[in-house]
Coordinates of C-alpha atoms and ligand atoms in Angstrom, one line a residue:
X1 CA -59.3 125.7 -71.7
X2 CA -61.6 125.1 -68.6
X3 CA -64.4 127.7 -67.5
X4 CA -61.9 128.0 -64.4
X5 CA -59.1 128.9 -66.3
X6 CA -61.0 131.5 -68.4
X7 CA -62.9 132.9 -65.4
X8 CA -59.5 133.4 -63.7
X9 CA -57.5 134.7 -66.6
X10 CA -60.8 137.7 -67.1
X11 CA -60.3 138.5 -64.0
X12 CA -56.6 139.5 -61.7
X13 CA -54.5 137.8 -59.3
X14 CA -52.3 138.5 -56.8
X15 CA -49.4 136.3 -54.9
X16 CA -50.1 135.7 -51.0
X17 CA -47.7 134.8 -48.4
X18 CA -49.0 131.6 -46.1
X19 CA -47.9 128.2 -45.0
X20 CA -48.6 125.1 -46.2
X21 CA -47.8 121.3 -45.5
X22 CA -46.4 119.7 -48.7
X23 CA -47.5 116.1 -47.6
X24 CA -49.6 114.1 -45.1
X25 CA -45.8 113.6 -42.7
X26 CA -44.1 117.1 -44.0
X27 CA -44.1 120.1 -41.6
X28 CA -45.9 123.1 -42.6
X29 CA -43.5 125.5 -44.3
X30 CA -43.6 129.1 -45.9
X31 CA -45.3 129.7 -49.4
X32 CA -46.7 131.9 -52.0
X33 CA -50.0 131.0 -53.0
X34 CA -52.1 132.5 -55.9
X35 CA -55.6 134.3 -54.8
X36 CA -57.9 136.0 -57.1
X37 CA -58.0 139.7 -56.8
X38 CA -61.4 140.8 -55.3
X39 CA -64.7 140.5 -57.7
X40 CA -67.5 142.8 -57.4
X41 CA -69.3 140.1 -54.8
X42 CA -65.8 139.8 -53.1
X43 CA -64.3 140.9 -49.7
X44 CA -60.4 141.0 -49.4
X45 CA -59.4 140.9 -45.8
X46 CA -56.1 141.2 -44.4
X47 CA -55.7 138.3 -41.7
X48 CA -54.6 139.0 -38.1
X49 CA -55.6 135.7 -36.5
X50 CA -56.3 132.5 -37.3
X51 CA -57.3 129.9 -34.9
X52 CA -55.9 125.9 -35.0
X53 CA -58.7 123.7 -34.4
X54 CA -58.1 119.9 -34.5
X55 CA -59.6 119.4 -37.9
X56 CA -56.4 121.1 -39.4
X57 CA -54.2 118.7 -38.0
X58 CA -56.7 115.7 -39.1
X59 CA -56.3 117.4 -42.7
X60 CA -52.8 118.2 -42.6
X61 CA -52.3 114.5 -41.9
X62 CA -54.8 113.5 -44.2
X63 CA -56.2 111.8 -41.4
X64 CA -59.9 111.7 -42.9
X65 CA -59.9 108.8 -45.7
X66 CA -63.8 110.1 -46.9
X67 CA -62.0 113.7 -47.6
X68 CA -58.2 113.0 -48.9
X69 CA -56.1 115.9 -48.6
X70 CA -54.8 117.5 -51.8
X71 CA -51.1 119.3 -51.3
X72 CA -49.8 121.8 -51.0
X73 CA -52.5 121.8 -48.2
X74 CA -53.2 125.4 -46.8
X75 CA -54.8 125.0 -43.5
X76 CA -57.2 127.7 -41.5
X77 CA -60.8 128.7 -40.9
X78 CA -60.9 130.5 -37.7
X79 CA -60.2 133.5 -39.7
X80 CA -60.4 137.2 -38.3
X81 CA -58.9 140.4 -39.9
X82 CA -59.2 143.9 -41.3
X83 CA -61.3 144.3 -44.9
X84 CA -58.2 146.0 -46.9
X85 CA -60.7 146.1 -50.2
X86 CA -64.4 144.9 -51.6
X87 CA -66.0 144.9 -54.8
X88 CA -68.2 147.7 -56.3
X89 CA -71.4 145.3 -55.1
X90 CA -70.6 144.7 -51.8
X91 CA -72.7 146.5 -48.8
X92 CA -71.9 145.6 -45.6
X93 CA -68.1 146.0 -45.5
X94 CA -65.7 148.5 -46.4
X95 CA -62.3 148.8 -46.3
X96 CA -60.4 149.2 -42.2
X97 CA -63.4 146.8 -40.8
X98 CA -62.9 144.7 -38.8
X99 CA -64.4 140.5 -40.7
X100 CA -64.0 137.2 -39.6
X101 CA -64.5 134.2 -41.5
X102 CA -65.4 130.5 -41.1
X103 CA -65.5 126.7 -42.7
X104 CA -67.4 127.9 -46.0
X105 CA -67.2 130.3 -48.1
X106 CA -69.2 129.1 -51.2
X107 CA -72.2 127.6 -51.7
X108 CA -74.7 127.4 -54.8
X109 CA -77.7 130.0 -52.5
X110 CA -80.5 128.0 -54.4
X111 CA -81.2 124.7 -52.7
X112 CA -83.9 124.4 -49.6
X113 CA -80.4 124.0 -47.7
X114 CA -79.2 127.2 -48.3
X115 CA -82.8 128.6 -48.2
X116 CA -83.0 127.3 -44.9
X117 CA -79.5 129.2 -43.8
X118 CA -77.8 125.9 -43.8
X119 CA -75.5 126.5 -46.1
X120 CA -73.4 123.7 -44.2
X121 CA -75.5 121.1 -46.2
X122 CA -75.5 122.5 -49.6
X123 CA -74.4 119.8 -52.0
X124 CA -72.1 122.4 -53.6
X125 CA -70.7 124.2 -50.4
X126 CA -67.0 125.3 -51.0
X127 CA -64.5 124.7 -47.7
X128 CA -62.0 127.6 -46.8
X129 CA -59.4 124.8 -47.8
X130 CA -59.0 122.1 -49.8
X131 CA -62.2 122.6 -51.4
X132 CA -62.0 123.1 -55.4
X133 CA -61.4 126.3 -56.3
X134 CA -64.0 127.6 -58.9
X135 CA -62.1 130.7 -59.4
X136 CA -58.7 129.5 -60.1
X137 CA -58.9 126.1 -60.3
X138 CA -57.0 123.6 -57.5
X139 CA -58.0 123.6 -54.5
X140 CA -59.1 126.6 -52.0
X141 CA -56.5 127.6 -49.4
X142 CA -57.2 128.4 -45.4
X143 CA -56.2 131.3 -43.7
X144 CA -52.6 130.5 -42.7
X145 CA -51.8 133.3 -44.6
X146 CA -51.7 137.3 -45.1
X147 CA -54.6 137.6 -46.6
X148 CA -57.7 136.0 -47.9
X149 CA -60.8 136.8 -50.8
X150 CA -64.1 135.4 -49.6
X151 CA -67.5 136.0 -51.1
X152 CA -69.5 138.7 -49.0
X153 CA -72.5 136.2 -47.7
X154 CA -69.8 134.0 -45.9
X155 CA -68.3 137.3 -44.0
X156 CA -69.4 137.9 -40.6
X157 CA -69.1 141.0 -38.7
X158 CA -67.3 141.0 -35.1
X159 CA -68.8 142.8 -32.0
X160 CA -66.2 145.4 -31.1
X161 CA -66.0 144.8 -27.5
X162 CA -64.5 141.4 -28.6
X163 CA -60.5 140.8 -28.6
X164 CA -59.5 139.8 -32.1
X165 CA -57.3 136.5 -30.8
X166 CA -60.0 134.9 -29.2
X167 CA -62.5 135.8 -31.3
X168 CA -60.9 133.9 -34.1
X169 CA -61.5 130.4 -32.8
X170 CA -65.2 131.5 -32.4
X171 CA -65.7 131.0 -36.4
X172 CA -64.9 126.8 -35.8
X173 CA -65.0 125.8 -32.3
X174 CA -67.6 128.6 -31.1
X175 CA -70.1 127.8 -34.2
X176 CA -70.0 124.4 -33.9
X177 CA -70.8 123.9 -30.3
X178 CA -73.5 126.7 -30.0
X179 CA -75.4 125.2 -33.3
X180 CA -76.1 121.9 -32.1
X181 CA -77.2 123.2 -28.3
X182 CA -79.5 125.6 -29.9
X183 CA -80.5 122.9 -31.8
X184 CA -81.3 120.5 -28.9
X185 CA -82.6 123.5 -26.9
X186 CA -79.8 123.8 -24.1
X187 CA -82.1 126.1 -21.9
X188 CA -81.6 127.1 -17.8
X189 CA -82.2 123.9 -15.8
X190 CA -81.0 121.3 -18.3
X191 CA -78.0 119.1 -17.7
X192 CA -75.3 118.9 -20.3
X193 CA -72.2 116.9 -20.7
X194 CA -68.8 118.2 -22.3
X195 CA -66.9 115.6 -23.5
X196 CA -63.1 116.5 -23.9
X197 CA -61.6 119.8 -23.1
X198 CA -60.1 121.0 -26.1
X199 CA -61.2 123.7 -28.1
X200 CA -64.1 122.8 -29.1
X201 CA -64.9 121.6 -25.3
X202 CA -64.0 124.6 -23.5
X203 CA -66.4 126.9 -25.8
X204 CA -69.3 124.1 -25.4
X205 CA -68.2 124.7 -21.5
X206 CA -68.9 128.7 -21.5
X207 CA -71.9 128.4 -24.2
X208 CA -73.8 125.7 -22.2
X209 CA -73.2 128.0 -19.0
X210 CA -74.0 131.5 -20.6
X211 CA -77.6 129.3 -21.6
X212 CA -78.3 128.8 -17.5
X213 CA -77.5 125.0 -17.7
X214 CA -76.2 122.9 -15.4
X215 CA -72.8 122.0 -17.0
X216 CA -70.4 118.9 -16.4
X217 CA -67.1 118.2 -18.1
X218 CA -66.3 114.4 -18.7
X219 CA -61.9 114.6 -19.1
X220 CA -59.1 112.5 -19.3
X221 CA -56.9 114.9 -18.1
X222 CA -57.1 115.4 -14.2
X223 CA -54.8 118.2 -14.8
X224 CA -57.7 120.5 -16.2
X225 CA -60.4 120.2 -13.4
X226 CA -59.6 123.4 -11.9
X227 CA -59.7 125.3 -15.5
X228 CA -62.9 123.2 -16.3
X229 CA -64.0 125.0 -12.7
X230 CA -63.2 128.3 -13.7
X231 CA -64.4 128.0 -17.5
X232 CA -68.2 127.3 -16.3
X233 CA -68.4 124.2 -15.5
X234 CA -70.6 122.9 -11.8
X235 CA -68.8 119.5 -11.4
X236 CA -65.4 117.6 -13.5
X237 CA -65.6 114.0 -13.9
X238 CA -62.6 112.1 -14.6
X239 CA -63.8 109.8 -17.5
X240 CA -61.2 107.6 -16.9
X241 CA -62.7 106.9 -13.2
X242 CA -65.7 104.0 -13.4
X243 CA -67.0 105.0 -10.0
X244 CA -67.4 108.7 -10.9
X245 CA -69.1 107.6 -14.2
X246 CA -71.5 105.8 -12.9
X247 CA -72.8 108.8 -9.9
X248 CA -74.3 110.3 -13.3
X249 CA -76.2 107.3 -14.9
X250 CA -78.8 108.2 -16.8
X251 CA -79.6 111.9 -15.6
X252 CA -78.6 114.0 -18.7
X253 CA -80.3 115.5 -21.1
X254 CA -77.3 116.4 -23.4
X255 CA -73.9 115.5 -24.1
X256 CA -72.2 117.2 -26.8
X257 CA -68.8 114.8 -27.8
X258 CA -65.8 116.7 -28.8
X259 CA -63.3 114.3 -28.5
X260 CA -61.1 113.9 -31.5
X261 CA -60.1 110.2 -31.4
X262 CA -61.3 106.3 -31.0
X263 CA -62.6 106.3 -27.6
X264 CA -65.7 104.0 -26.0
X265 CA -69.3 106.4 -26.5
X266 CA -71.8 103.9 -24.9
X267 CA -70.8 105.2 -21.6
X268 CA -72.0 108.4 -22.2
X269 CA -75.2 106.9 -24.1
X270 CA -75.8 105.3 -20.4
X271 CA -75.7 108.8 -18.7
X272 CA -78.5 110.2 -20.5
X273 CA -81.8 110.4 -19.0
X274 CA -85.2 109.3 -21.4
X275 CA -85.3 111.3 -24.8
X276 CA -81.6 112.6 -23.9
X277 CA -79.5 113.4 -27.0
X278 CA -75.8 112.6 -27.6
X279 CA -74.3 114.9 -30.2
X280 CA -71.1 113.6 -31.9
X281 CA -68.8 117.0 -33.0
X282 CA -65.6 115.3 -32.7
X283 CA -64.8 113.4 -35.9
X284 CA -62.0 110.5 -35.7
X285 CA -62.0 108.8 -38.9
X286 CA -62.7 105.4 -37.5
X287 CA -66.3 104.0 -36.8
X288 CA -67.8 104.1 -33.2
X289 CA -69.5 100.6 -31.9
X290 CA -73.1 101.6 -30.6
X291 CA -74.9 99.5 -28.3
X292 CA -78.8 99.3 -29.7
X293 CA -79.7 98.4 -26.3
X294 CA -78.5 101.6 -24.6
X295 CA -80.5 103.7 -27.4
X296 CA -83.6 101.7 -27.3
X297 CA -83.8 102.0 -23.2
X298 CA -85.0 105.4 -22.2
X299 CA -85.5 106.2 -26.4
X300 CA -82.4 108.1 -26.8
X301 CA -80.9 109.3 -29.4
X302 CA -77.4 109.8 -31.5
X303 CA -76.8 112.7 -33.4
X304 CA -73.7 114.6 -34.9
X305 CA -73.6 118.2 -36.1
X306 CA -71.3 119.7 -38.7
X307 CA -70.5 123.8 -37.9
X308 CA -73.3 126.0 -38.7
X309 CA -74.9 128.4 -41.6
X310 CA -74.1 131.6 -41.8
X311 CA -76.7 133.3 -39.8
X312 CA -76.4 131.2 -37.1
X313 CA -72.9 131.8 -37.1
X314 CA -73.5 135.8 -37.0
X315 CA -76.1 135.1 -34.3
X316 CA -73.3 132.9 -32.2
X317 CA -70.9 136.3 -32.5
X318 CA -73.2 138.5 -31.4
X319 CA -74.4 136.3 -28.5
X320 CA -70.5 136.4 -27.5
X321 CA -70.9 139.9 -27.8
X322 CA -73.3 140.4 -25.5
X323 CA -71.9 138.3 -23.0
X324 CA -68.3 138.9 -23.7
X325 CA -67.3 135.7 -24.6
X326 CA -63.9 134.8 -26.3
X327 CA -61.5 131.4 -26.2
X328 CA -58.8 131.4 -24.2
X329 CA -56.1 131.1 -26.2
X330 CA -52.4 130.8 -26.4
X331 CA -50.9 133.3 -29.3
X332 CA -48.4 131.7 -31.4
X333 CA -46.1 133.5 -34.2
X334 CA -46.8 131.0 -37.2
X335 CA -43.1 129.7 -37.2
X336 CA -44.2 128.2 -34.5
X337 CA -47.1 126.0 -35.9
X338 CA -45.5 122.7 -36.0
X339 CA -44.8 122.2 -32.7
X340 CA -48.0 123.4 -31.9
X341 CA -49.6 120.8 -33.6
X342 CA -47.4 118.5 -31.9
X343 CA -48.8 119.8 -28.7
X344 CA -52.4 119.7 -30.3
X345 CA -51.9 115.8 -31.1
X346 CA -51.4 115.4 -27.3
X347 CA -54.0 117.3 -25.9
X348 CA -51.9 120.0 -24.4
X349 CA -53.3 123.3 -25.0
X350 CA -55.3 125.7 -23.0
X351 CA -57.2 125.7 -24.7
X352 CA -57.0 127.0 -28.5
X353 CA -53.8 128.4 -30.3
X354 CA -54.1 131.5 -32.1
X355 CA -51.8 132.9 -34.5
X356 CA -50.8 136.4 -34.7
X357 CA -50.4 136.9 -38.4
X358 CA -48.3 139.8 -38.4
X359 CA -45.5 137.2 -37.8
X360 CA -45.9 135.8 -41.2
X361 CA -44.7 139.8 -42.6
X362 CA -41.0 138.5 -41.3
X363 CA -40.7 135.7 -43.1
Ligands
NAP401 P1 -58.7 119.4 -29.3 O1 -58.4 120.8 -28.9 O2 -57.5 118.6 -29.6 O3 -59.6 118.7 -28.2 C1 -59.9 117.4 -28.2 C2 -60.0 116.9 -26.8 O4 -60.4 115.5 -26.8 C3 -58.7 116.8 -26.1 O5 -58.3 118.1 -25.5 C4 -58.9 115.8 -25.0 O6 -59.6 116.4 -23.9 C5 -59.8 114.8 -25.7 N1 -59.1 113.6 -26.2 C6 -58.1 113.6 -27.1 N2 -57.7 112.4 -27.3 C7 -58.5 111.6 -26.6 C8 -58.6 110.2 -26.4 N3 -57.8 109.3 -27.0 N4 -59.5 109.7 -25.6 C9 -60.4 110.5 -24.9 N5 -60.3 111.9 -25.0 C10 -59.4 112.4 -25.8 O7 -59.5 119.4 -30.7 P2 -60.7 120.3 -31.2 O8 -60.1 121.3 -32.1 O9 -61.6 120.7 -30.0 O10 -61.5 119.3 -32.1 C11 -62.1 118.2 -31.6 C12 -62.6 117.3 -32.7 O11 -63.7 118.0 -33.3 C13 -61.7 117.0 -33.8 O12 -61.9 115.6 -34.3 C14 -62.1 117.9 -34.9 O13 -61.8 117.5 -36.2 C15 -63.6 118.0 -34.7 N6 -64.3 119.1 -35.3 C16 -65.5 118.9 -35.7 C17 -66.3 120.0 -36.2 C18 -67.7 119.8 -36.7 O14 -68.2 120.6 -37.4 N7 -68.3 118.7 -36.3 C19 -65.7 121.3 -36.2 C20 -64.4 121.4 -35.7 C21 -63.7 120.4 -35.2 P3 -59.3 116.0 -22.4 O15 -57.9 116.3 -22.2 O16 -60.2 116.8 -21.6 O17 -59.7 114.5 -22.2
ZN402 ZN1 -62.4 123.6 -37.2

């Protein structure tokens, strides 16, 4: 018998109600998935919304040929609800408050990663889904469900002046656009680029303006200028439009990438100023061609970023917080979902969906 099996069999487990695709082309459909009941370190949270970012249709589809999907394949991990129980050594939470929870919610706490709050980088970080499961063996399932058990280190408090719907996409798309523009020190004065207005974009959109800089969204969809407008952003360019492209040659000092599929990035490497930074976030499987010549001109440079740690993550929700910032989001029952990733797939959504989990209680 495997440590798993043993550790799960000392301890209980309950049956959970969620939704789960059954293969890379099957729909997502109602099931009951096994979660561990709640150990001493543990927070059990009863989910209210959970956000769909992009990368859940890339796993669904088991887009991602470095991270093959396992099935049944619970999606999820823009996950806010109410704590409905926690174990006898947990301090920060008790049951009726109001949690959220992320990508991770494992990691082994010993390695400089993890010492350096980058628990994104352990070697033995656990995904919210299909991730293995230490505690029950399989793989760990998202938040497209009723209810979730997460370690307490990877549950993060909500400001209370925030509404819960948009607040959920904060734990994907929020983290993993404010990391890297801290991290590349987006300050008042500086000129950013947003590439793609998705879910990720439109966060990077109200971030980089909240941080005093001079934003500018790069889109292939002329139909989103005026929300771009109204989002934060100073100007729109339509990437599509060679002309408009080239006004901004070489005059930024960051573009963050979102875009979730095969697309040219050497004509945003040419719009960065000397020592500007280009931060991949979106991640299509396929490889990008990069010109060495537009690098070595001006010295600039090519990054990516993956989420954030923990307290960075914290620090992200209480920057919202303070300046009341949320996604806009369209609030879907979950029997809705496929068609919502259809619509994802297409690029049609303003600008993350949110499902209300109270509509999985009707199943
Ligand atoms: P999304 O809401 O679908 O947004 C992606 C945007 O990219 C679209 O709205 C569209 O914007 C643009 N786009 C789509 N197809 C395009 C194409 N063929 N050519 C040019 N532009 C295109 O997705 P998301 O949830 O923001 O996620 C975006 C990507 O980030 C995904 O690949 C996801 O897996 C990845 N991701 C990475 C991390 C990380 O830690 N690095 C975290 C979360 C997500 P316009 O209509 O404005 O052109
Ligand atoms: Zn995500």
């Amino acid at each position: 018998m495997s440590t798993a099996q043993l550790r799960s069999e000392s301890r209980g487990q309950y049956e959970a109600k969620a939704y789960a695709a059954a293969g890379a082309k099957s729909p997502l459909a109602p099931i009951s998935i096994t979660r561990r009941d709640p150990g001493e370190h543990d927070v059990q949270i009863e989910i209210l919304f959970c956000g769909i970012c992009h990368s859940d249709l890339h796993q669904v589809r088991s887009e991602w040929s470095a991270m093959p999907t396992v099935y049944p394949c619970v999606p999820g991990h823009e996950i806010v609800g109410r704590v409905s129980k926690v174990g006898s050594a947990v301090t920060r939470f008790k049951p009726g408050d109001i949690a959220a929870v992320g990508c991770l919610v494992d990691s082994d706490g010993n390695c400089p990663e993890c010492q350096a709050g980058l628990e994104q980088f352990c070697q033995h970080m656990t995904f919210t889904y299909n991730s293995p499961d230490v505690h029950l063996g399989g793989v760990t399932y998202g938040g497209y469900s009723d209810s979730i058990v997460v370690k307490e280190h990877f549950v993060l408090r909500v400001p209370s002046n925030l509404n819960l719907a948009g607040t959920a996409p904060l734990l994907c798309a929020g983290i993993t656009t404010y990391s890297p523009m801290r991290h590349w020190r987006v300050t008042k004065g500086k000129k950013v680029g947003v590439v793609g207005l998705g879910g990720l974009g439109h966060m990077a959109v109200k971030f980089a303006h909240a941080l005093g800089a001079h934003v500018v969204v790069f889109t292939t969809s002329p139909n989103k200028k005026e929300d771009a407008l109204r989002l934060g952003a100073d100007d729109v360019v339509i990437s599509k439009d060679a002309d408009q492209m080239s006004n901004h040659l070489g005059s930024f000092d960051f573009i963050i990438d979102s875009v979730s599929a095969e697309h040219d990035i050497n004509t945003y490497i040419q719009l960065l100023r000397p020592d500007g930074n280009l931060t991949l976030v979106g991640a299509p499987d396929k490889p990008y061609a990069v010109s060495a010549l537009g690098l070595l001109f001006k010295r600039r440079s090519l990054s990516g970023s993956l989420i954030g740690g923990i307290a960075e993550t914290q620090e992200m929700l209480d920057f919202c917080g303070k300046h009341n910032i949320t996604a806009d989001v369209e609030i879907i029952p979950i029997q809705k979902v496929n068609e919502a990733y259809e619509r994802l797939s297409r690029a049609d959504v303003k600008y993350r969906f949110s499902i209300d989990m109270a509509s999985l209680k009707s199943q």
